mmCIF file of C-alpha atoms in Angstrom:
data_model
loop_
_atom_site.group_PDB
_atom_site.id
_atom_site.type_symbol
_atom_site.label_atom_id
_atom_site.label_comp_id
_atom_site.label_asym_id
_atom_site.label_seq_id
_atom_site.Cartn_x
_atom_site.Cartn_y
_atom_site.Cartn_z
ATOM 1 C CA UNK A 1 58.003 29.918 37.012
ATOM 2 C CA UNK A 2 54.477 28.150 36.825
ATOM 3 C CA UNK A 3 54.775 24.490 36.244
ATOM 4 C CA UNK A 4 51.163 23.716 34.335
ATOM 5 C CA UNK A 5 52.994 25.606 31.203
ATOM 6 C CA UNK A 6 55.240 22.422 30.666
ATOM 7 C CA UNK A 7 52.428 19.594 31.166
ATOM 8 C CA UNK A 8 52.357 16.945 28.582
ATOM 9 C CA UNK A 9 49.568 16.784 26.077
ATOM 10 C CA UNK A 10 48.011 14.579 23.517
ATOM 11 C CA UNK A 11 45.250 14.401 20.868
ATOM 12 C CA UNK A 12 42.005 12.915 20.921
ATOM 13 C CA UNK A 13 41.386 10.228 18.528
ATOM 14 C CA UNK A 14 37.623 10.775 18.428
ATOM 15 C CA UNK A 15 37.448 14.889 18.307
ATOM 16 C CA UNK A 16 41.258 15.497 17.574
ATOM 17 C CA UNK A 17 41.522 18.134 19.958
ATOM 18 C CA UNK A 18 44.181 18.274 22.151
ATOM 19 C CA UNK A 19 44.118 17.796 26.098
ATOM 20 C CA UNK A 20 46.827 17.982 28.445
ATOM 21 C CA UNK A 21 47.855 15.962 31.984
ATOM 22 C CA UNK A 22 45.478 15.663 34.799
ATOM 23 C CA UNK A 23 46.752 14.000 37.842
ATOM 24 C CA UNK A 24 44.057 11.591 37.955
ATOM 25 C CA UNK A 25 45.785 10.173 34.505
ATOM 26 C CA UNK A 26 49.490 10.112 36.531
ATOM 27 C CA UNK A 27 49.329 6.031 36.427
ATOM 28 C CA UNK A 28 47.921 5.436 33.030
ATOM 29 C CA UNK A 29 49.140 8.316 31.091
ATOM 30 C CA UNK A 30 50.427 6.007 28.384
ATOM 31 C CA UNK A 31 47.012 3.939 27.998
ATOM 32 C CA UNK A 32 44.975 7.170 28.060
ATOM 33 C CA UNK A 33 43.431 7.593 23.860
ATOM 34 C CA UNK A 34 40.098 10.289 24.736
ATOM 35 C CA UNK A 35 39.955 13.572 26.179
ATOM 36 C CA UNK A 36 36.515 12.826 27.695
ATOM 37 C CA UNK A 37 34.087 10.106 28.565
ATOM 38 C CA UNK A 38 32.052 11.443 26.010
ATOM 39 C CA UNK A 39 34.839 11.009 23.411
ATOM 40 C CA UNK A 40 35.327 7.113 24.621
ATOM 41 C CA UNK A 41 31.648 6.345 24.775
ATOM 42 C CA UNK A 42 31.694 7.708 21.022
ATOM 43 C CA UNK A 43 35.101 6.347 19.777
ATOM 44 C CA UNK A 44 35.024 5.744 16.159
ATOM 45 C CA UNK A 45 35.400 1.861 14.820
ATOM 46 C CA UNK A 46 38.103 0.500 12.704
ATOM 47 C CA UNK A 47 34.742 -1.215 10.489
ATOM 48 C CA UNK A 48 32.977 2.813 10.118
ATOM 49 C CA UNK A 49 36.318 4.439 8.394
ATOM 50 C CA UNK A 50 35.588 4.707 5.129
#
């Protein structure tokens, strides 16, 4: 059986793509919103939804 089928994964809130797990996210899982740096740097604000 191959355990990286069953990893958890979550959507961007900047591109909307999904990501999965890494185990440099194994503390902060919960707080973790972008699938990239990129994505954070560029995070869209609450004022530009129109």
């Amino acid at each position: 059986m191959h355990k990286k089928l069953f990893l958890p994964a979550k959507s961007c809130l900047t591109c909307k793509r999904d990501f999965i797990w890494r185990k440099k996210w194994q503390g902060c899982w919960e707080q973790v919103l972008y699938c990239s740096e990129r994505c954070r740097r560029n995070k869209l604000k609450p004022d530009s939804a129109k």
